[in-house]
Coordinates of C-alpha atoms in Angstrom, one line a residue:
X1 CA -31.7 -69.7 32.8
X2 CA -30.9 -70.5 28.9
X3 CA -33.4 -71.9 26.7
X4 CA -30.9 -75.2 26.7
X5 CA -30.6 -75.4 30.6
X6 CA -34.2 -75.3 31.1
X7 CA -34.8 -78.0 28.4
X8 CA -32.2 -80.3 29.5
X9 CA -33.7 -80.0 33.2
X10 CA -36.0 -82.7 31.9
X11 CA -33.9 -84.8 31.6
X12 CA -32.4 -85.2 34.5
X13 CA -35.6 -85.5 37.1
X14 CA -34.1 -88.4 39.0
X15 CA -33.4 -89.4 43.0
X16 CA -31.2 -92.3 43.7
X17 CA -31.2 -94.2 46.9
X18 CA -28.2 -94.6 48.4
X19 CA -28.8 -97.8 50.3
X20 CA -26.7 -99.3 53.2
X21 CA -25.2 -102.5 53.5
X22 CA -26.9 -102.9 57.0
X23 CA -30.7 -102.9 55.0
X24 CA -32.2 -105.8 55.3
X25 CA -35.5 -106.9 53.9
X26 CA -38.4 -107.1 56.6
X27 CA -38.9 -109.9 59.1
X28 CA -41.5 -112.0 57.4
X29 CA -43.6 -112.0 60.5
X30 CA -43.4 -108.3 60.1
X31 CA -44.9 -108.1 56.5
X32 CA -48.6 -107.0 56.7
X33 CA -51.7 -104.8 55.5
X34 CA -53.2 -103.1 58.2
X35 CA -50.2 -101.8 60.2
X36 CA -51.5 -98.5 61.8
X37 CA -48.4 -96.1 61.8
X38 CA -47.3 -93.0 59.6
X39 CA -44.5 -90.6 58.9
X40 CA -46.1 -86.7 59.6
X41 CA -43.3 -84.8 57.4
X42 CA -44.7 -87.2 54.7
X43 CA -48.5 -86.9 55.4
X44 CA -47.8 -83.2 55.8
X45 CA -46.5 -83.2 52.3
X46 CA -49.7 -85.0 51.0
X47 CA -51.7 -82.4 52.2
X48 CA -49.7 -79.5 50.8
X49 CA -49.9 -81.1 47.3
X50 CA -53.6 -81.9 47.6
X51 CA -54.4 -78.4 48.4
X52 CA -52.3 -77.2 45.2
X53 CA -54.1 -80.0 43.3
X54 CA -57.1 -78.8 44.7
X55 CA -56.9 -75.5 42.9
X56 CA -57.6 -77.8 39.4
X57 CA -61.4 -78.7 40.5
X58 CA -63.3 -76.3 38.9
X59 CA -61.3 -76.1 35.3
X60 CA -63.4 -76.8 32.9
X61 CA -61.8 -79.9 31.5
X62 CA -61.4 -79.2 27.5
X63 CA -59.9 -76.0 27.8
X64 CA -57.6 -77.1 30.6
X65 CA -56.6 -80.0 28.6
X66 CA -56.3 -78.4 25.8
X67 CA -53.8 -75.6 27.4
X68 CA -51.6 -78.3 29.2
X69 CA -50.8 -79.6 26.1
X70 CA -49.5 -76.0 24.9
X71 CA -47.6 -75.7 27.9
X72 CA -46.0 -79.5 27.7
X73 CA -42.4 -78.7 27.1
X74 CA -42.1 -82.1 26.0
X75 CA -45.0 -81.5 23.8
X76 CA -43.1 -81.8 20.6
X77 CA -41.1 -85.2 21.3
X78 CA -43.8 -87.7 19.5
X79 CA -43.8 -86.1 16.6
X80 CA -39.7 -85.9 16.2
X81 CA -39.7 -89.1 16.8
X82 CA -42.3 -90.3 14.2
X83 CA -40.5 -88.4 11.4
X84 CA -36.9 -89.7 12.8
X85 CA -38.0 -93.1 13.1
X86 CA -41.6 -94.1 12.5
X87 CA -41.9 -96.9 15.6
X88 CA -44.4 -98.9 15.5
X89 CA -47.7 -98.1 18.3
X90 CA -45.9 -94.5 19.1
X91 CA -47.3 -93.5 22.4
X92 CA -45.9 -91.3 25.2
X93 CA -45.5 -94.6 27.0
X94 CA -43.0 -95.6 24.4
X95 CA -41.4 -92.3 24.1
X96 CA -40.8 -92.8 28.1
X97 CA -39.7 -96.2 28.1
X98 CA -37.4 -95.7 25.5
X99 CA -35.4 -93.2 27.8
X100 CA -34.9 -95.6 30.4
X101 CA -33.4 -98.2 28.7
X102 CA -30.9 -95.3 27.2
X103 CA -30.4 -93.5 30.3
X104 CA -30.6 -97.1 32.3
X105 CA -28.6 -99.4 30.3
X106 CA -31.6 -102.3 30.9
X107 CA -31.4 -104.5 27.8
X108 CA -27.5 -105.3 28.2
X109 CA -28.1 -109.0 28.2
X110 CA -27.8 -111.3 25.2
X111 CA -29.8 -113.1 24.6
X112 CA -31.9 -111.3 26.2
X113 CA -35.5 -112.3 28.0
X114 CA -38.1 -109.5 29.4
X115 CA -41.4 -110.1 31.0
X116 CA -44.3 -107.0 30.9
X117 CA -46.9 -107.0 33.3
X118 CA -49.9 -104.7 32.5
X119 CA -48.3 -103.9 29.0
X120 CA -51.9 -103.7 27.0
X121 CA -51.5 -102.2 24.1
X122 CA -47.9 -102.6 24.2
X123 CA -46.0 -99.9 23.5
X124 CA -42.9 -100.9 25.6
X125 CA -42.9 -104.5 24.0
X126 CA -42.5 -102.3 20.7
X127 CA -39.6 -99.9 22.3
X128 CA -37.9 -102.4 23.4
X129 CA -37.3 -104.6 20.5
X130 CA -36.7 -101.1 18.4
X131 CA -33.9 -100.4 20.8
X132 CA -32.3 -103.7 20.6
X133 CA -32.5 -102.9 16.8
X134 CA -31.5 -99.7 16.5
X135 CA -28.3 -100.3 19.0
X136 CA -27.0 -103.3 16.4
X137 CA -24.9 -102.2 13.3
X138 CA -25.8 -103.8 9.6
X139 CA -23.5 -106.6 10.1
X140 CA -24.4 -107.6 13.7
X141 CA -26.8 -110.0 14.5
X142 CA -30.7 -109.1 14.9
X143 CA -30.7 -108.4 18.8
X144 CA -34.3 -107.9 18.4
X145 CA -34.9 -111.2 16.6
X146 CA -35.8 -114.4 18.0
X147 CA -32.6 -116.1 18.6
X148 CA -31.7 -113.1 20.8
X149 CA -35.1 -112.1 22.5
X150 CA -37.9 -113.9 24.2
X151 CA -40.5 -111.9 25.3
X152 CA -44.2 -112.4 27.5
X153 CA -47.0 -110.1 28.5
X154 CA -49.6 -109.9 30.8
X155 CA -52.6 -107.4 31.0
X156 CA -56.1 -107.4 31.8
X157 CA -57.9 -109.5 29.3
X158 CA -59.5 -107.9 26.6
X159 CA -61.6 -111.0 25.5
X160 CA -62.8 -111.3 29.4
X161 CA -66.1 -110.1 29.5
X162 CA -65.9 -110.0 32.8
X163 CA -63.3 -107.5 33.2
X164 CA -64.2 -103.9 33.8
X165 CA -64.2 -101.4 30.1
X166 CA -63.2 -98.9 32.3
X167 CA -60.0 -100.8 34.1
X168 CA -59.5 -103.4 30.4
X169 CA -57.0 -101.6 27.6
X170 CA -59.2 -102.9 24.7
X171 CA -56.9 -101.9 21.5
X172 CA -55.7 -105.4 20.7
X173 CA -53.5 -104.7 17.7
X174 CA -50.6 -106.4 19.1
X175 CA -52.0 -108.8 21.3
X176 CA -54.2 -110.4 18.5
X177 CA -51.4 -111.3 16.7
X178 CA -48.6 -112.4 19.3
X179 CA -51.4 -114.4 21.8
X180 CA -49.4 -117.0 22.9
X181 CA -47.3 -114.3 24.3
X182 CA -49.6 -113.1 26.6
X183 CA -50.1 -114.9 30.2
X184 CA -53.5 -114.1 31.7
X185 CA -53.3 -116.3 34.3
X186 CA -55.4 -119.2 35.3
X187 CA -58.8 -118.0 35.1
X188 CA -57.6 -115.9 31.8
X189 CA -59.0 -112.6 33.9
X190 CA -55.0 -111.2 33.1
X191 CA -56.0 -109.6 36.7
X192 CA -52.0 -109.5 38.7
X193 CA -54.0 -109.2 42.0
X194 CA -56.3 -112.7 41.1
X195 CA -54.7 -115.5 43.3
X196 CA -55.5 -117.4 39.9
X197 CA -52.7 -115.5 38.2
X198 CA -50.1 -118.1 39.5
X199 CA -47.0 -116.4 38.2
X200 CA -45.4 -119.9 39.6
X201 CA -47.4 -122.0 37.3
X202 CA -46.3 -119.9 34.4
X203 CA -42.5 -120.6 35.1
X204 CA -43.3 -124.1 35.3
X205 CA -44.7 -124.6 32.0
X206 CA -42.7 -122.3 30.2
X207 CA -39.3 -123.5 31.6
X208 CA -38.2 -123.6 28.2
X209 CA -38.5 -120.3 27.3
X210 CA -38.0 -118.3 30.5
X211 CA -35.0 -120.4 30.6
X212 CA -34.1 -119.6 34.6
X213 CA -36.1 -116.2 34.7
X214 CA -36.3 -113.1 33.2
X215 CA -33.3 -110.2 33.2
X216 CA -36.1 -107.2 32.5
X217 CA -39.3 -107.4 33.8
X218 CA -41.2 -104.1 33.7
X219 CA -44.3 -103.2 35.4
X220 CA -46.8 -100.4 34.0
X221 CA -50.2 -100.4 35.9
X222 CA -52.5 -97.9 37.2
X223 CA -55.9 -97.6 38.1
X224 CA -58.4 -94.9 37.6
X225 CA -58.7 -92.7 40.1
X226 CA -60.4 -89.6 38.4
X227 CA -63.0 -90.0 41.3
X228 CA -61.0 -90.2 44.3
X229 CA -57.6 -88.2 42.7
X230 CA -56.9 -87.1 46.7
X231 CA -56.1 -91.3 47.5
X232 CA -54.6 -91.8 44.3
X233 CA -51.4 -93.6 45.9
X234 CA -53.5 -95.9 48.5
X235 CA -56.1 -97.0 45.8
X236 CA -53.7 -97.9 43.4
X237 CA -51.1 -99.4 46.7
X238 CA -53.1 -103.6 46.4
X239 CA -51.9 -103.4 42.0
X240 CA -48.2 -102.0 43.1
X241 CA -47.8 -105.1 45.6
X242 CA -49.1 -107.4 43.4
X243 CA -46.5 -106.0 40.3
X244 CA -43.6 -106.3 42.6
X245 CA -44.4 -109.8 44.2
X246 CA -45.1 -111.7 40.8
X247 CA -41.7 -109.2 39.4
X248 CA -40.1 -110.9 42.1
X249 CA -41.0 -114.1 41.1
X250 CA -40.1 -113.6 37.9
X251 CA -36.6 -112.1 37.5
X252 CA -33.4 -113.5 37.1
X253 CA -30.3 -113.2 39.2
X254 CA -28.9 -109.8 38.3
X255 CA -32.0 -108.9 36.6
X256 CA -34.0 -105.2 36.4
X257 CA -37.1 -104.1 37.3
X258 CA -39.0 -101.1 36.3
X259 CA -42.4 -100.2 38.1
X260 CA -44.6 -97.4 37.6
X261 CA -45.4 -95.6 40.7
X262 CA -46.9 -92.0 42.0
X263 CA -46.3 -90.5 45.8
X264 CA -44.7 -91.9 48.6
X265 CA -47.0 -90.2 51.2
X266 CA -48.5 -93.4 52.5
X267 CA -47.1 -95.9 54.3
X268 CA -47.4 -98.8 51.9
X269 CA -45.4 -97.3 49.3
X270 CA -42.8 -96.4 51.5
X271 CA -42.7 -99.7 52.5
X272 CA -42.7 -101.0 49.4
X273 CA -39.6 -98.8 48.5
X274 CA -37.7 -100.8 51.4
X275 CA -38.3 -104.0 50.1
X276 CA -36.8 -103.2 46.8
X277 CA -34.0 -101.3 48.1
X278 CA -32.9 -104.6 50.1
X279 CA -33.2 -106.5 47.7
X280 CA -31.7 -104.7 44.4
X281 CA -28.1 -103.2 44.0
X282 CA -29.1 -99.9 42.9
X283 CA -32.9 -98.3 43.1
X284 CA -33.6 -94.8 40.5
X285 CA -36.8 -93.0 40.9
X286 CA -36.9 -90.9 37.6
X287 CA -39.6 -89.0 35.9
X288 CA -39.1 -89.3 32.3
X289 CA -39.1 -86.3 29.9
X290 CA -42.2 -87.3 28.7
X291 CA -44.4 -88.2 31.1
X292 CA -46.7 -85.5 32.1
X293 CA -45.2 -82.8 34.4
X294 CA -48.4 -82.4 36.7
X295 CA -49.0 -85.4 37.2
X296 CA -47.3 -87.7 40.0
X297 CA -46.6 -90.5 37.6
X298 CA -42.7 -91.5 38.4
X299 CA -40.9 -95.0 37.1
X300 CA -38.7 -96.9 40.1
X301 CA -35.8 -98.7 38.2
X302 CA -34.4 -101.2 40.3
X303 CA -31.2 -102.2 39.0
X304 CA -29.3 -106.2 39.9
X305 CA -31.6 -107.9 41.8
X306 CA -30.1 -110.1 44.5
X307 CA -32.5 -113.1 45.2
X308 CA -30.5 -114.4 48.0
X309 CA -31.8 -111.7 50.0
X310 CA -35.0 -113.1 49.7
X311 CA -35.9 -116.2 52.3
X312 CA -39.0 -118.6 51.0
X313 CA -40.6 -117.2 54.5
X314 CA -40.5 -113.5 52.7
X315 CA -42.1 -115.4 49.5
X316 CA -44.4 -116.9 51.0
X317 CA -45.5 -114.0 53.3
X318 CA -45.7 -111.7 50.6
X319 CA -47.4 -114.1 48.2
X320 CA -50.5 -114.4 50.8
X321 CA -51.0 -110.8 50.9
X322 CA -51.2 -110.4 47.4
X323 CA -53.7 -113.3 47.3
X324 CA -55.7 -111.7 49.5
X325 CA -56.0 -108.5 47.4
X326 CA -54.1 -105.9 50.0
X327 CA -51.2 -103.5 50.3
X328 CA -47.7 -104.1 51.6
X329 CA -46.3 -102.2 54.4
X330 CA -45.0 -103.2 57.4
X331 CA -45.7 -103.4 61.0
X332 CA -43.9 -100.2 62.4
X333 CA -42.0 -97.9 61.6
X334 CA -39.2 -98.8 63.7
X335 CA -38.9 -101.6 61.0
X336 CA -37.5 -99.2 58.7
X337 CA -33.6 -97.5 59.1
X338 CA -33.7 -94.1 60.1
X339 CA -31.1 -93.2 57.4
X340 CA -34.0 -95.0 54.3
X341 CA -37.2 -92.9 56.1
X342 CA -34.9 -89.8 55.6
X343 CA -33.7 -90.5 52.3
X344 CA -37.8 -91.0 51.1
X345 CA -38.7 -88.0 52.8
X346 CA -35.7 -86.0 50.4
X347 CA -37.4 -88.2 47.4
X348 CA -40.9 -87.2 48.3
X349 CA -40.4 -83.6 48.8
X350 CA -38.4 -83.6 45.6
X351 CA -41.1 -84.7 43.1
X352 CA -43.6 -83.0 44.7
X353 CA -41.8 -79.5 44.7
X354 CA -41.5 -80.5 40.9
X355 CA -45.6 -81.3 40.0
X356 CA -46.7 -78.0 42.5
X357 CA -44.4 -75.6 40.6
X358 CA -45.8 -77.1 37.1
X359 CA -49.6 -76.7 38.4
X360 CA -49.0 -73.1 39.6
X361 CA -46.9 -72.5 36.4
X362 CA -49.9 -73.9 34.5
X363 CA -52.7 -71.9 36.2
X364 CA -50.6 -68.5 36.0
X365 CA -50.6 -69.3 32.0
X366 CA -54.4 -70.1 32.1
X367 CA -55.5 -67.5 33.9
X368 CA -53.4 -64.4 32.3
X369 CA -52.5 -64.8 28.9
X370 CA -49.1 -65.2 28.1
X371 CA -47.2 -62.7 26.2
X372 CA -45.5 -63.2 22.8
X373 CA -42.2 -62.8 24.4
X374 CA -43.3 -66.2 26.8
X375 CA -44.9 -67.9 24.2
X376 CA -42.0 -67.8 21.5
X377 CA -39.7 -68.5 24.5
X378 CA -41.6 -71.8 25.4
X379 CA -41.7 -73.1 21.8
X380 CA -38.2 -72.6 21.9
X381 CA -37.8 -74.9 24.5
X382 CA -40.0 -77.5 23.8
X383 CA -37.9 -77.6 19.9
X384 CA -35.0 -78.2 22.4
X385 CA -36.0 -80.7 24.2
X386 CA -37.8 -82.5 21.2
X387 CA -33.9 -82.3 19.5
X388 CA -32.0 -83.2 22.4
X389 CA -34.4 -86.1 22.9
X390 CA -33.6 -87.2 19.0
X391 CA -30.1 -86.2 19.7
X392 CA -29.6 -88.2 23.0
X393 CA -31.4 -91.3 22.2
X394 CA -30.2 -91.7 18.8
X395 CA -34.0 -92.4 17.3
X396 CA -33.5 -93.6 13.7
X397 CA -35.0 -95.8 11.8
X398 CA -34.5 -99.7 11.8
X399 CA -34.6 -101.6 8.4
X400 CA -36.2 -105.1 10.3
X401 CA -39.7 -105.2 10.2
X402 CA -41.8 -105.3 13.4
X403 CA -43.5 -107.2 15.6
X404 CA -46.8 -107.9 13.6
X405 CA -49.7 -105.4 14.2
X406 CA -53.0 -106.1 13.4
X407 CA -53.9 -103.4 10.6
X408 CA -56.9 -101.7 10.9
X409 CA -58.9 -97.9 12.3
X410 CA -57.2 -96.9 15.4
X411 CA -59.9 -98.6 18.6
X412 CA -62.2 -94.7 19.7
X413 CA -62.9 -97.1 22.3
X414 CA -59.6 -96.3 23.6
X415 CA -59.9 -92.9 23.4
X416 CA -63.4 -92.3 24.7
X417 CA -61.9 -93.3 27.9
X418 CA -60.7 -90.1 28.6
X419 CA -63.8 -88.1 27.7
X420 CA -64.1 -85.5 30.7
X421 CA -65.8 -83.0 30.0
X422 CA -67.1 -81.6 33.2
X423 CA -64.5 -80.3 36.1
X424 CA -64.0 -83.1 39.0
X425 CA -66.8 -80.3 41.8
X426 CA -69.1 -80.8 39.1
X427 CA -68.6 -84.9 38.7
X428 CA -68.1 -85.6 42.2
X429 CA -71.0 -86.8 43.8
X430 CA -73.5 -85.4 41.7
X431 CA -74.5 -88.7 39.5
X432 CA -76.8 -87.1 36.8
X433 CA -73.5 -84.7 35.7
X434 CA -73.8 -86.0 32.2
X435 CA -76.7 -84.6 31.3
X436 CA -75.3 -81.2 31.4
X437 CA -73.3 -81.9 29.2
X438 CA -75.1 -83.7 26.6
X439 CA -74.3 -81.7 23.7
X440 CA -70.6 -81.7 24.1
X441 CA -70.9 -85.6 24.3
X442 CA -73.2 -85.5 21.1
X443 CA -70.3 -83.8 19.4
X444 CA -67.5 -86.0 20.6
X445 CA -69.6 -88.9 19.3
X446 CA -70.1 -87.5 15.8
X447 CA -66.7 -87.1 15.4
X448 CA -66.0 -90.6 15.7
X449 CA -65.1 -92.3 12.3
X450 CA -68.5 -94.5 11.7
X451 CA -66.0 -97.3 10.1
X452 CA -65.3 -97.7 14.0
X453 CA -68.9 -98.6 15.2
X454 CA -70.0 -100.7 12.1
X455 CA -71.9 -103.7 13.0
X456 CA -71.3 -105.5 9.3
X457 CA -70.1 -108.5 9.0
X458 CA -66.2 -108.5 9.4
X459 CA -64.6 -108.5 5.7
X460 CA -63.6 -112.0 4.6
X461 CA -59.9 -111.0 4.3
X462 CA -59.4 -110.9 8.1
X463 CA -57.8 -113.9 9.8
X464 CA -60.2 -116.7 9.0
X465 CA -60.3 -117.2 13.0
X466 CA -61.9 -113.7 13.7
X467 CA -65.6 -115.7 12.2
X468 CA -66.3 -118.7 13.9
X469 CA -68.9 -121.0 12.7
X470 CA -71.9 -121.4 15.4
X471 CA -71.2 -124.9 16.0
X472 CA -67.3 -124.2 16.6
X473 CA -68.6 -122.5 20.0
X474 CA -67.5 -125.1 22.2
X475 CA -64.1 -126.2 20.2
X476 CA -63.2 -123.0 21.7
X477 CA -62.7 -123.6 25.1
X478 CA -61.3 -126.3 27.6
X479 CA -62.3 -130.0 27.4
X480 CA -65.7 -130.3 29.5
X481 CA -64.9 -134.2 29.9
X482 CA -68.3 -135.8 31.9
X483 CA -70.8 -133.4 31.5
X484 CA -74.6 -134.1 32.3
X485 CA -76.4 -133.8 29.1
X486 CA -73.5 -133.5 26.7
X487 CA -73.4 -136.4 24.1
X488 CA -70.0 -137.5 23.3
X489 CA -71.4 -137.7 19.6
X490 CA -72.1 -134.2 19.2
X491 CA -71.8 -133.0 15.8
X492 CA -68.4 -131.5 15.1
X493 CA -67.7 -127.6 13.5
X494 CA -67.6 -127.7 10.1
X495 CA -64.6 -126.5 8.6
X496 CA -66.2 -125.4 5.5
X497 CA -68.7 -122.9 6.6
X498 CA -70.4 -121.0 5.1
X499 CA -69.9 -122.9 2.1
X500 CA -71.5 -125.5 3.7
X501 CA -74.8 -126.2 2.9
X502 CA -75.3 -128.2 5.5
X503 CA -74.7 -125.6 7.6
X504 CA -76.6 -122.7 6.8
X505 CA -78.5 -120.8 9.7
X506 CA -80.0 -117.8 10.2
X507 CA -77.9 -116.8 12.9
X508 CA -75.3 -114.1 12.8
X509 CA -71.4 -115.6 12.7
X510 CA -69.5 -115.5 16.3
X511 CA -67.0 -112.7 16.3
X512 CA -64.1 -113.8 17.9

């Protein structure tokens, strides 16, 4: 195979469904959580892939890390398209979103309204409105403008304190400044699975701007499963429901959907799979060429939805199970068409032939250095793919500025999620791990920036909202209205402080 062929294979990682025009969507009554039925050619699989995944547990996580990265043939995309365009929040997730809309065609409306559920920190927000910019000529109108895009968010809150560091994106640099953009729901959690999120009571109070509902809604969640990587797809089955139902919601007639998804071992996701091949025209599974070849991370791009198919039964069905925290699947498995189980089994077995043959590739590499001959071939490949990336999506760069980031040190936080530095046999059930490995943590730590941890006082030329005088605590939130012990002639926030005399106080300003 030529150094082109094998780079262009990226590219074209896809399964499309072919769906019949005798599918229909699920007899409400039929919709459920605890179905007890499975399909053995596709638990088989799970177990085949588990057993090559298996063979990772006792890498000692730097060094593996460290030589994925090598082997990435898509390793040197990000930095290609930094020189060639210089987007705004470059992340892989960009890089990969940006090929679907290319390869996809999923912003083809004018004007045009998208909806992003677990977005944080925002990266296809960004994508998407540099698409819509670099697609429009110097003398066309801004398609990434105002008057041509209206976009929302949702993600966990990062100013919930009740929300879980380890589940809660917390670099804010684009939610700061676009807030009213960002629905969290109605206990401001930004949890999709809360029965407070009320994707309903959204629509109705921002009729104006979803303007009949939304032709792109994309849907990017996960949940960590570093502990449990064997369940991956049925821990992370309750967050795809919930996507899909508030997608559903959501959309337009005709509009797209994109969902982040893994396997389709269990039978949730295969159920799932159903319910959006009824009721879309055309359904994709596609693994971009930058998502992570070992990984099971796939996107399902659903293409013309057709809300008719769609009873307020299914809607209503559907909307309790979500409420309730659960999967989707349904009863039995003489619910689905013989002809759909088939064509799952073909997808299944596709993508899962395509993340063994990376791990074995990988472990070959690791374990027996590769020759020069190998090597230079490989960098070959990964300049190819970086170019025909460039090449294929046309990344330039686009004269209108950007949605507004707040400017500042990159969050560690962010990044410290991913420390691992012990393989999973030594992490799983052994609690006291860490203390192993206490100097490599020590030396992780130093090398964070110690701007980043500074507990000063934030510098006055911040948005004056990001210091709130210690009276200004209960402006903040809703209106108590009759409260026992609150006097309706409290004093008021001054808006002077700290110039304010009369307000001085020891205490240390609120940061916002």
């Amino acid at each position: 195979m030529s150094v082109y062929e094998e780079a262009s294979q990226l590219f074209r990682r896809q399964f499309t469904f072919k769906a019949s025009s005798a599918w229909r969507p699920p007899d409400p009554n039929r919709i459920c959580s605890d179905a007890d039925w499975c399909l053995p050619a596709l638990q088989q699989m799970k177990t085949e892939l588990n057993a090559t995944k298996s063979l990772l547990n006792d890498m000692e996580p730097i060094a593996w890390r460290r030589h994925t990265t090598w082997t990435n043939r898509a390793a040197n995309v990000m930095n290609r398209v930094r020189q060639s365009a210089a987007p705004e929040l470059l992340t892989q997730a960009w890089c990969k979103f940006f090929q679907l809309l290319h390869d996809y065609e999923l912003a083809d409306t004018v004007p045009l309204r998208s909806f992003h559920l677990c977005e944080a920190p925002g990266a296809f927000i960004l994508a998407l409105q540099h698409y819509l910019r670099s697609g429009c000529a110097e003398d066309e109108c801004d398609r990434g403008g105002e008057d041509n895009w209206t976009w929302f968010a949702n993600t966990l809150n990062p100013y919930y304190e009740g929300n879980d560091f380890k589940s809660t994106v917390t670099d804010d640099r684009l939610i700061f400044t676009t807030l009213d953009r960002w629905y969290f729901g109605q206990d401001q959690t930004g949890d999709v699975m809360s029965p407070e999120f009320m994707v309903d009571r959204f629509l109705e109070t921002s009729s104006s701007d979803a303007g009949g509902g939304f032709h792109l809604v994309t849907a990017d969640g996960s949940v960590d499963c570093q502990d449990d990587p064997a369940e991956q797809e049925a821990t992370v089955a309750p967050l795809h429901a919930a996507e899909v139902v508030a997608a559903l919601k959501l959309l337009a007639e005709g509009g797209h959907l994109v969902l982040k998804m893994f396997t389709f071992f269990e039978m949730s996701s295969v159920s799932l799979l159903y319910l959006l091949n009824c009721v879309f025209r055309q359904v994709h599974v596609k693994k971009p060429a930058c998502s992570k070849p070992g990984n099971s991370e796939v996107y399902v791009v659903c293409k013309s939805f057709r809300g008719e198919a769609l009873t307020a039964d299914h809607v209503t069905a559907l909307t309790n199970l979500v409420a309730d925290r659960r999967a989707l699947c349904v009863s039995g498995v003489e619910d689905l068409p013989a002809d759909f189980v088939s064509q799952v089994e073909e997808c299944a077995q596709y993508f899962k032939e395509l993340q063994e043959r990376t791990i074995r590739e990988n472990i070959q590499w690791f374990q027996n250095d590769m020759d020069q001959p190998s090597c230079l071939r490989l960098q070959s490949v990964k300049d190819t793919v970086a170019s025909l990336y460039i090449k294929r999506y046309e990344c330039r760069h686009v004269g209108q500025p950007p949605l507004p980031l707040m400017q500042g040190p990159s969050t560690f936080l962010l990044r410290c999620r991913g420390w691992n530095v012990a393989s999973f046999s030594e992490r799983n059930g052994c609690s006291n791990w860490w203390k192993k490995h206490a100097e490599e943590l020590r030396k992780m730590l130093d090398g964070v920036p110690l701007a980043n941890i500074s507990h000063s006082q934030p510098s006055t030329e911040l948005l004056s909202d990001r210091v709130a005088p210690c009276a200004s605590w209960i402006r903040t939130g809703r209106k108590y209205g009759k409260f026992p012990g609150l006097s309706s002639s409290a004093r008021q926030p001054c808006w002077t402080w700290p110039s304010c005399s009369a307000c001085r106080t020891p205490s240390t300003p609120l940061t916002i």
